[in-house]
Amino acid sequence: MTTTSDIVAKLWGLCNVLRDDGVTYNEYVTELTYLLFLKMMAEVSDRDGQLREHRLPENYRWGILAKREGMDQLDYYKAMLLELGKAKDGLVRSIFTDAQTRLRKPTNLKALTSNIDQLDWFSAREEGLGNLYEGLLEKNASDKKSGAGQYFTPRPLIDCIVRLMQPQPGETVQDPAAGTAGFLVAADHHIKSKTDDLYKLSPEQAHFQRNSAFVGAELVPDTHRLCMMNLLLHGIEGGVENIDTLSPDGEALPRADLILTNPPFGTKKGGGRPTRSDFSVTADTSNKQLAFVEHIVRALKPGGRAAVVVPDNVLFEDNTGRRLRTWLLDLCNLHTILRLPTGIFYAQGVKTNVLFFQRGKTDKGNTSAVWVYDMRANMPAFGKTRPLTVADFADFETAYGSNPNGRAERKPQGEEGRWRKFTREAITARNDNLDITWLRDTETEAEEALTEPEDIAAAIIGHLKAALEEIEALSEEIEPDSVEEAAAVAEAAE
């Protein structure tokens, strides 16, 4: 029997066809998504046994496309994309809005449709079409030439976070920077595994899970297409909008019981600030990750919980960063910080953490202590030859405990261990700087052990990006004074 990995390898091999037609790495999966969507609609049935193809206009379906030849097929395909972008079905429309093919040679389109038709679709259905598509997304993200790693959080990390946060039926789960929907799909899988694929729920509860439980936003249109396709193949009907969470559109996202997210790093394009009327702490910063943290806190229901991936500067940045941390520590119980190893986001120099917190029911004094797990020091150099695995998180998950809000009994591992507790008073003494380390950092030694040219190059690029972000942050901090000085000079000149 053909495995999912076999099919993924064959699909990825089809990218060579696209490359010959001038399609870039970044466009590979988007182009395949259009064709796979049409084929999958012809292969998959709804729960009532009806093929999902009924959601498409009768004259724009896979069977018609696959039978055509030459320029007639290519012209039909182009017209098909335009028509599906105006489809009455909202999910279909969201995948095909503004869709355009990069294919120019009819022979290449025929090669793609023929090869897709010849895949072992019986095996794909048996193993799950969602798993197949996830595998394709992971393949794209792990290929450094594609540049897609920024939209793809490593699945072992996602699965660890979801196991700890324990999403429940009936909860609204939000990802305000959804990427390809990894967190939402994993949360859905967790719930389905506990409810016999939703069959233990009432019809009303099951309908909520499929249609309303998962919400979010994704700014990049092509990534949003991949997101919607991934949700569809896992039985989730939409829920993620193609909007900017840091704009007024983000204010309309439903309040959540649980937020799971890995927001984009860096600054807002053009140095722009968030335009949210409800932002008070980060309204004057272009630092996106700080602004996303404010959104997450505001979007949680009282008692709601969150796990968010953030770069190191969120833990130590002064001024706006410090104000945000003090505000977060007051409004929420920030009970756990996981210091992640470098190299897991396809860039060795990027240093990240996971913040675990629960929104309080009052606005003051919700954090009494923060537990920190250092998974960065004395760790191997993760990369192509040493990928991140589920087993790497086992000790942290044991230390974290069985309560999603960090209320299980916890035992510190001492100054030589990875797991320590820091009181709110100790953090106050640090001016609310949460960049807490105590073990000798062997990152440099680990990077010296890298052997793959791709990993070495990624390490250099990662360090350069980290340095650039620090320069941008410094520039932002001194910018107001520079503006005032320039104004004073201009006034004196007059």
Coordinates of C-alpha atoms in Angstrom, one line a residue:
M1 CA 0.0 0.0 0.0
T2 CA 1.2 3.5 -0.9
T3 CA 2.0 5.6 2.2
T4 CA 1.3 9.3 2.6
S5 CA 5.0 10.0 2.5
D6 CA 5.2 8.3 -0.9
I7 CA 2.4 10.4 -2.3
V8 CA 3.9 13.6 -0.8
A9 CA 7.2 12.7 -2.5
K10 CA 5.4 12.2 -5.9
L11 CA 3.6 15.5 -5.5
W12 CA 6.8 17.3 -4.6
G13 CA 8.4 15.8 -7.7
L14 CA 5.7 17.4 -9.8
C15 CA 7.2 20.8 -8.8
N16 CA 10.0 20.1 -11.3
V17 CA 7.3 20.4 -14.0
L18 CA 6.3 23.8 -12.6
R19 CA 9.9 25.0 -12.4
D20 CA 10.3 24.3 -16.1
D21 CA 7.4 26.7 -16.7
G22 CA 9.0 29.6 -14.7
V23 CA 7.1 28.9 -11.4
T24 CA 9.2 29.8 -8.3
Y25 CA 9.5 27.8 -5.2
N26 CA 7.1 30.2 -3.4
E27 CA 4.4 29.5 -6.0
Y28 CA 4.8 25.7 -6.0
V29 CA 2.3 24.7 -3.4
T30 CA -0.2 27.4 -4.3
E31 CA -0.4 26.2 -7.9
L32 CA -0.7 22.6 -6.7
T33 CA -3.4 23.6 -4.2
Y34 CA -5.7 24.7 -7.0
L35 CA -5.4 21.4 -8.8
L36 CA -5.4 19.2 -5.7
F37 CA -8.5 21.0 -4.4
L38 CA -10.4 20.2 -7.6
K39 CA -9.3 16.6 -7.6
M40 CA -10.0 16.1 -3.9
M41 CA -13.5 17.5 -4.4
A42 CA -14.1 14.7 -6.9
E43 CA -12.6 12.1 -4.5
V44 CA -14.1 13.0 -1.1
S45 CA -17.6 12.5 0.1
D46 CA -19.5 14.5 2.8
R47 CA -21.0 12.7 5.8
D48 CA -24.2 12.2 3.8
G49 CA -22.3 10.3 1.1
Q50 CA -22.5 13.1 -1.5
L51 CA -19.3 14.0 -3.3
R52 CA -18.0 17.4 -2.2
E53 CA -17.8 18.3 -5.8
H54 CA -21.4 19.5 -5.5
R55 CA -20.0 22.7 -4.0
L56 CA -18.5 23.6 -7.4
P57 CA -20.4 24.9 -10.5
E58 CA -21.3 21.9 -12.7
N59 CA -19.3 23.2 -15.7
Y60 CA -16.1 23.8 -13.6
R61 CA -15.0 20.5 -12.2
W62 CA -12.0 18.2 -12.2
G63 CA -13.4 15.6 -14.7
I64 CA -13.9 18.3 -17.4
L65 CA -10.5 19.8 -16.8
A66 CA -8.6 16.5 -16.9
K67 CA -10.1 15.4 -20.2
R68 CA -9.2 18.5 -22.1
E69 CA -6.0 18.8 -24.2
G70 CA -3.5 21.4 -25.3
M71 CA -4.3 25.1 -25.3
D72 CA -8.0 24.3 -24.8
Q73 CA -7.2 22.8 -21.4
L74 CA -5.0 25.8 -20.4
D75 CA -7.6 28.3 -21.5
Y76 CA -10.4 26.4 -19.7
Y77 CA -8.2 26.2 -16.5
K78 CA -7.7 30.0 -16.5
A79 CA -11.4 30.6 -17.0
M80 CA -12.1 28.1 -14.2
L81 CA -9.9 29.9 -11.7
L82 CA -11.7 33.2 -12.4
E83 CA -15.2 31.6 -12.1
L84 CA -14.4 29.8 -8.9
G85 CA -13.1 33.0 -7.4
K86 CA -16.7 34.3 -7.7
A87 CA -18.3 31.0 -6.5
K88 CA -21.4 31.2 -4.2
D89 CA -19.8 28.7 -1.8
G90 CA -17.8 30.9 0.7
L91 CA -15.0 28.3 1.2
V92 CA -14.5 27.7 -2.5
R93 CA -14.4 31.5 -3.0
S94 CA -11.8 32.0 -0.3
I95 CA -9.4 29.5 -1.9
F96 CA -9.8 30.9 -5.4
T97 CA -10.2 34.6 -4.9
D98 CA -7.8 36.4 -7.2
A99 CA -6.3 33.0 -8.2
Q100 CA -4.1 33.1 -11.3
T101 CA -2.1 30.3 -12.8
R102 CA 1.6 30.8 -13.5
L103 CA 1.6 28.0 -16.1
R104 CA 2.2 29.0 -19.7
K105 CA 2.8 25.7 -21.5
P106 CA -0.2 23.4 -22.1
T107 CA 2.0 20.4 -21.9
N108 CA 3.0 21.1 -18.3
L109 CA -0.7 21.5 -17.2
K110 CA -1.4 18.2 -18.9
A111 CA 1.5 16.6 -17.1
L112 CA 0.2 17.8 -13.8
T113 CA -3.4 16.7 -14.3
S114 CA -2.3 13.3 -15.6
N115 CA 0.1 12.7 -12.7
I116 CA -2.4 13.8 -10.1
D117 CA -5.0 11.5 -11.6
Q118 CA -2.6 8.6 -11.4
L119 CA -1.8 9.0 -7.7
D120 CA -3.0 6.3 -5.3
W121 CA -6.1 8.1 -4.1
F122 CA -7.5 5.1 -2.3
S123 CA -4.4 5.0 0.0
A124 CA -4.6 8.8 0.3
R125 CA -8.2 8.6 1.6
E126 CA -7.4 5.7 3.9
E127 CA -4.5 7.6 5.6
G128 CA -6.4 11.0 5.4
L129 CA -6.2 13.6 2.7
G130 CA -5.5 16.2 5.5
N131 CA -2.4 14.3 6.4
L132 CA -1.3 14.2 2.8
Y133 CA -1.7 18.0 2.5
E134 CA 0.1 18.6 5.8
G135 CA 3.0 16.5 4.5
L136 CA 3.1 18.7 1.4
L137 CA 3.2 21.9 3.5
E138 CA 5.9 20.5 5.7
K139 CA 8.0 19.5 2.7
N140 CA 7.6 23.0 1.3
A141 CA 8.5 24.6 4.6
S142 CA 11.6 22.4 5.2
D143 CA 13.0 23.3 1.8
K144 CA 15.0 26.4 2.6
K145 CA 14.8 27.6 -1.0
S146 CA 11.0 28.0 -0.7
G147 CA 11.1 30.5 2.1
A148 CA 7.9 29.0 3.5
G149 CA 9.4 28.1 6.9
Q150 CA 8.1 31.4 8.3
Y151 CA 4.5 30.2 7.9
F152 CA 5.1 26.7 9.3
T153 CA 5.6 26.0 13.0
P154 CA 7.3 22.6 13.5
R155 CA 4.7 20.0 14.2
P156 CA 6.5 18.4 17.2
L157 CA 6.3 21.9 18.9
I158 CA 2.6 22.4 18.0
D159 CA 1.7 18.9 19.2
C160 CA 3.5 19.5 22.5
I161 CA 1.7 22.8 23.1
V162 CA -1.7 21.3 22.2
R163 CA -1.2 18.4 24.5
L164 CA -0.4 20.7 27.4
M165 CA -3.2 23.2 26.7
Q166 CA -5.9 20.5 26.2
P167 CA -8.5 22.1 23.9
Q168 CA -12.0 21.0 24.8
P169 CA -15.3 20.5 22.8
G170 CA -17.4 23.7 22.9
E171 CA -14.4 26.0 23.3
T172 CA -13.6 28.8 20.8
V173 CA -10.0 28.3 19.7
Q174 CA -8.3 31.3 18.0
D175 CA -5.1 31.7 16.0
P176 CA -4.6 35.4 15.0
A177 CA -1.6 34.6 12.8
A178 CA -2.8 31.3 11.4
G179 CA -0.3 30.6 8.7
T180 CA -1.2 27.2 7.2
A181 CA -3.5 26.4 10.2
G182 CA -1.1 24.1 12.0
F183 CA -2.3 25.0 15.5
L184 CA -6.0 24.9 14.6
V185 CA -5.7 21.5 12.8
A186 CA -3.8 20.0 15.8
A187 CA -6.4 21.3 18.3
D188 CA -9.2 19.8 16.1
H189 CA -7.3 16.5 16.0
H190 CA -6.9 16.5 19.8
I191 CA -10.6 17.1 20.3
K192 CA -11.6 14.4 17.8
S193 CA -9.3 11.9 19.4
K194 CA -11.2 12.4 22.7
T195 CA -14.7 12.3 21.2
D196 CA -14.5 9.4 18.7
D197 CA -14.2 11.8 15.7
L198 CA -17.0 14.0 17.3
Y199 CA -19.5 11.0 17.3
K200 CA -19.7 11.2 21.1
L201 CA -21.0 14.7 20.9
S202 CA -24.6 15.8 20.2
P203 CA -25.4 16.9 16.6
E204 CA -25.4 20.5 17.8
Q205 CA -22.0 20.2 19.5
A206 CA -20.6 18.5 16.5
H207 CA -21.9 21.2 14.2
F208 CA -20.2 23.8 16.4
Q209 CA -16.9 22.0 16.2
R210 CA -17.0 21.8 12.4
N211 CA -18.3 25.3 11.7
S212 CA -17.6 27.7 14.6
A213 CA -15.0 26.4 17.0
F214 CA -11.9 27.5 15.1
V215 CA -11.3 31.1 14.2
G216 CA -8.4 33.3 13.3
A217 CA -6.7 35.5 10.7
E218 CA -4.0 35.3 8.1
L219 CA -2.7 38.3 6.3
V220 CA -0.9 36.9 3.3
P221 CA -3.4 35.9 0.6
D222 CA -1.5 32.9 -0.8
T223 CA -0.8 31.5 2.7
H224 CA -4.5 32.0 3.5
R225 CA -5.4 29.8 0.5
L226 CA -3.2 27.0 2.0
C227 CA -4.8 27.6 5.4
M228 CA -8.3 27.2 4.1
M229 CA -7.4 24.1 2.1
N230 CA -5.8 22.5 5.1
L231 CA -8.9 23.3 7.3
L232 CA -11.2 21.9 4.6
L233 CA -9.3 18.6 4.3
H234 CA -9.5 18.2 8.1
G235 CA -13.3 18.7 8.1
I236 CA -13.3 22.3 9.4
E237 CA -15.4 24.8 7.5
G238 CA -13.4 28.0 7.3
G239 CA -13.2 30.3 10.3
V240 CA -9.9 32.0 9.3
E241 CA -10.3 35.4 7.7
N242 CA -7.8 37.0 5.2
I243 CA -7.3 40.1 7.4
D244 CA -4.6 42.0 9.4
T245 CA -5.1 41.2 13.1
L246 CA -3.4 44.5 14.0
S247 CA -5.9 46.5 12.0
P248 CA -9.5 47.4 13.1
D249 CA -10.5 44.1 11.4
G250 CA -8.8 42.3 14.2
E251 CA -11.1 43.8 16.8
A252 CA -14.0 41.7 15.2
L253 CA -12.3 38.3 15.9
P254 CA -14.5 36.4 18.4
R255 CA -13.3 36.3 22.0
A256 CA -11.6 33.0 22.7
D257 CA -11.3 30.3 25.4
L258 CA -8.0 29.3 24.0
I259 CA -5.4 31.1 21.8
L260 CA -2.6 29.1 20.1
T261 CA -0.3 31.1 17.8
N262 CA 3.1 31.8 16.4
P263 CA 2.9 35.4 15.3
P264 CA 5.2 36.9 12.7
F265 CA 8.5 38.3 13.9
G266 CA 10.0 41.7 13.0
T267 CA 8.4 45.1 12.4
K268 CA 5.2 46.2 10.6
K269 CA 5.9 47.0 7.0
G270 CA 7.0 50.6 6.4
G271 CA 7.4 51.0 10.2
G272 CA 3.7 51.4 10.5
R273 CA 1.9 51.2 13.9
P274 CA -1.1 49.0 14.8
T275 CA -4.3 50.8 13.9
R276 CA -6.5 49.2 16.6
S277 CA -8.7 51.5 18.6
D278 CA -8.6 49.2 21.6
F279 CA -4.8 49.1 21.8
S280 CA -3.2 51.2 24.6
V281 CA 0.1 49.5 25.5
T282 CA 1.5 48.9 22.0
A283 CA -0.3 51.6 20.0
D284 CA 3.0 53.5 19.3
T285 CA 5.3 50.6 18.3
S286 CA 5.9 48.9 14.9
N287 CA 7.1 45.8 16.7
K288 CA 4.6 43.2 15.5
Q289 CA 5.3 40.6 18.2
L290 CA 4.6 43.0 21.0
A291 CA 1.4 44.1 19.4
F292 CA 0.2 40.5 18.9
V293 CA 0.7 39.8 22.6
E294 CA -1.6 42.8 23.4
H295 CA -4.2 41.4 21.0
I296 CA -4.0 37.9 22.6
V297 CA -4.5 39.2 26.1
R298 CA -7.5 41.4 24.9
A299 CA -9.0 38.5 22.9
L300 CA -9.1 36.0 25.7
K301 CA -12.2 35.5 27.7
P302 CA -11.8 35.9 31.5
G303 CA -10.2 32.6 32.6
G304 CA -9.2 31.9 28.9
R305 CA -5.7 30.5 28.3
A306 CA -3.0 31.0 25.7
A307 CA 0.3 29.6 24.4
V308 CA 2.2 32.0 22.1
V309 CA 5.6 31.7 20.4
V310 CA 7.6 34.9 20.8
P311 CA 11.2 35.9 20.0
D312 CA 13.6 36.8 22.9
N313 CA 13.2 40.5 22.5
V314 CA 9.7 40.3 23.9
L315 CA 11.2 39.1 27.1
F316 CA 13.8 41.8 27.5
E317 CA 13.0 44.9 25.3
D318 CA 12.7 48.1 27.3
N319 CA 10.1 50.9 27.2
T320 CA 7.1 49.5 25.3
G321 CA 8.3 45.9 25.9
R322 CA 8.6 46.5 29.6
R323 CA 5.2 48.2 29.8
L324 CA 3.7 45.2 28.0
R325 CA 5.2 42.6 30.3
T326 CA 4.1 44.5 33.4
W327 CA 0.6 44.8 32.0
L328 CA 0.6 41.1 31.0
L329 CA 1.9 40.0 34.5
D330 CA -0.9 42.0 36.1
L331 CA -3.8 41.0 33.8
C332 CA -2.8 37.3 33.4
N333 CA -1.2 34.5 35.3
L334 CA 2.0 34.1 33.2
H335 CA 2.8 30.7 34.8
T336 CA 5.3 29.2 32.3
I337 CA 8.0 30.2 29.9
L338 CA 9.6 27.6 27.6
R339 CA 13.0 28.7 26.2
L340 CA 13.2 27.0 22.8
P341 CA 16.4 25.8 21.2
T342 CA 17.7 27.6 18.1
G343 CA 17.4 26.2 14.6
I344 CA 13.9 24.8 14.8
F345 CA 12.4 27.5 12.6
Y346 CA 14.7 26.9 9.7
A347 CA 17.0 29.7 10.8
Q348 CA 19.6 28.8 13.4
G349 CA 20.0 32.3 14.9
V350 CA 16.4 32.9 15.7
K351 CA 15.9 32.6 19.5
T352 CA 12.3 31.9 20.5
N353 CA 10.2 31.1 23.6
V354 CA 6.6 29.9 24.4
L355 CA 4.6 32.0 26.9
F356 CA 1.9 30.1 28.7
F357 CA -0.7 32.2 30.5
Q358 CA -4.3 32.5 31.7
R359 CA -6.4 35.6 31.6
G360 CA -7.4 36.7 35.1
K361 CA -10.8 37.7 36.2
T362 CA -9.4 40.9 37.8
D363 CA -6.9 43.4 36.4
K364 CA -4.2 43.2 39.0
G365 CA -1.8 40.8 40.6
N366 CA -2.6 37.7 38.6
T367 CA 1.0 36.4 38.4
S368 CA 2.5 35.2 41.6
A369 CA 5.4 33.2 40.1
V370 CA 6.8 32.2 36.7
W371 CA 8.3 28.8 36.0
V372 CA 11.0 28.8 33.4
Y373 CA 12.2 25.7 31.4
D374 CA 15.5 26.1 29.6
M375 CA 15.4 23.9 26.5
R376 CA 18.1 25.9 24.8
A377 CA 21.3 25.5 26.8
N378 CA 23.3 22.3 26.3
M379 CA 21.0 21.2 23.5
P380 CA 22.1 19.7 20.1
A381 CA 22.2 21.9 17.0
F382 CA 18.8 21.3 15.4
G383 CA 18.7 21.3 11.6
K384 CA 18.6 19.0 8.6
T385 CA 20.7 16.3 10.2
R386 CA 19.1 16.6 13.7
P387 CA 15.4 17.5 13.3
L388 CA 13.2 18.4 16.3
T389 CA 11.1 15.4 17.6
V390 CA 8.3 14.8 20.0
A391 CA 10.7 13.0 22.4
D392 CA 12.7 16.3 22.8
F393 CA 9.7 17.8 24.7
A394 CA 9.1 14.8 27.1
D395 CA 11.0 16.2 30.1
F396 CA 9.3 19.6 29.7
E397 CA 5.8 18.1 29.5
T398 CA 6.5 16.0 32.6
A399 CA 7.7 19.2 34.5
Y400 CA 4.7 21.2 33.2
G401 CA 2.2 18.8 34.7
S402 CA -1.4 17.8 33.8
N403 CA -3.1 21.1 34.4
P404 CA -3.3 23.4 31.3
N405 CA -3.1 26.5 33.5
G406 CA 0.0 25.4 35.3
R407 CA -1.8 24.5 38.6
A408 CA -0.4 21.0 38.9
E409 CA 2.2 20.3 41.6
R410 CA 5.6 21.3 40.2
K411 CA 9.1 20.4 41.5
P412 CA 12.1 22.7 40.6
Q413 CA 15.2 20.9 39.3
G414 CA 17.7 23.2 41.1
E415 CA 20.4 25.5 39.7
E416 CA 21.9 22.7 37.6
G417 CA 18.5 21.6 36.2
R418 CA 16.4 23.1 33.4
W419 CA 13.2 23.8 35.4
R420 CA 13.1 26.7 38.0
K421 CA 10.6 28.9 39.7
F422 CA 10.9 32.7 40.0
T423 CA 8.6 34.7 42.2
R424 CA 6.9 37.9 41.1
E425 CA 9.1 39.8 43.6
A426 CA 12.2 38.4 42.0
I427 CA 10.9 39.4 38.5
T428 CA 10.1 42.9 39.8
A429 CA 13.7 43.2 41.0
R430 CA 14.7 42.5 37.4
N431 CA 12.6 45.4 36.2
D432 CA 10.2 42.8 34.7
N433 CA 12.9 41.4 32.4
L434 CA 11.9 37.8 31.7
D435 CA 15.0 36.9 29.7
I436 CA 16.1 34.6 32.6
T437 CA 19.0 32.2 32.2
W438 CA 21.2 30.3 34.6
L439 CA 22.8 27.4 32.6
R440 CA 25.9 27.9 30.5
D441 CA 24.8 28.6 26.9
T442 CA 26.6 26.3 24.5
E443 CA 24.8 27.6 21.4
T444 CA 28.2 28.6 19.8
E445 CA 29.6 25.2 20.4
A446 CA 26.5 23.5 19.0
E447 CA 26.6 25.6 15.8
E448 CA 30.2 24.7 15.3
A449 CA 29.1 21.1 15.0
L450 CA 26.8 21.8 12.1
T451 CA 27.9 20.0 8.9
E452 CA 25.2 20.6 6.3
P453 CA 25.9 23.6 4.1
E454 CA 22.1 24.6 4.3
D455 CA 22.2 24.5 8.2
I456 CA 25.4 26.6 8.3
A457 CA 24.0 29.2 5.9
A458 CA 20.8 29.3 7.9
A459 CA 22.7 29.9 11.1
I460 CA 24.5 32.9 9.5
I461 CA 21.3 34.3 8.0
G462 CA 19.5 33.8 11.3
H463 CA 22.2 35.8 13.2
L464 CA 22.1 38.6 10.7
K465 CA 18.3 38.8 10.9
A466 CA 18.4 38.9 14.7
A467 CA 21.0 41.7 14.6
L468 CA 18.9 43.6 12.1
E469 CA 15.8 43.3 14.3
E470 CA 17.8 44.6 17.3
I471 CA 19.0 47.6 15.2
E472 CA 15.4 48.3 14.1
A473 CA 14.2 48.1 17.7
L474 CA 16.9 50.5 18.8
S475 CA 16.1 52.9 15.9
E476 CA 12.4 52.9 16.9
E477 CA 13.3 53.8 20.5
I478 CA 15.5 56.8 19.5
E479 CA 13.2 57.9 16.6
P480 CA 10.9 60.2 18.7
D481 CA 13.9 62.2 20.0
S482 CA 15.3 62.4 16.5
V483 CA 12.0 63.8 15.2
E484 CA 11.9 66.4 18.0
E485 CA 15.5 67.5 17.3
A486 CA 14.8 67.8 13.6
A487 CA 11.7 69.9 14.3
A488 CA 13.7 72.1 16.6
V489 CA 16.4 72.6 13.9
A490 CA 13.7 73.5 11.3
E491 CA 12.1 76.0 13.7
A492 CA 15.4 77.7 14.4
A493 CA 16.1 77.9 10.7
E494 CA 12.9 79.8 10.2

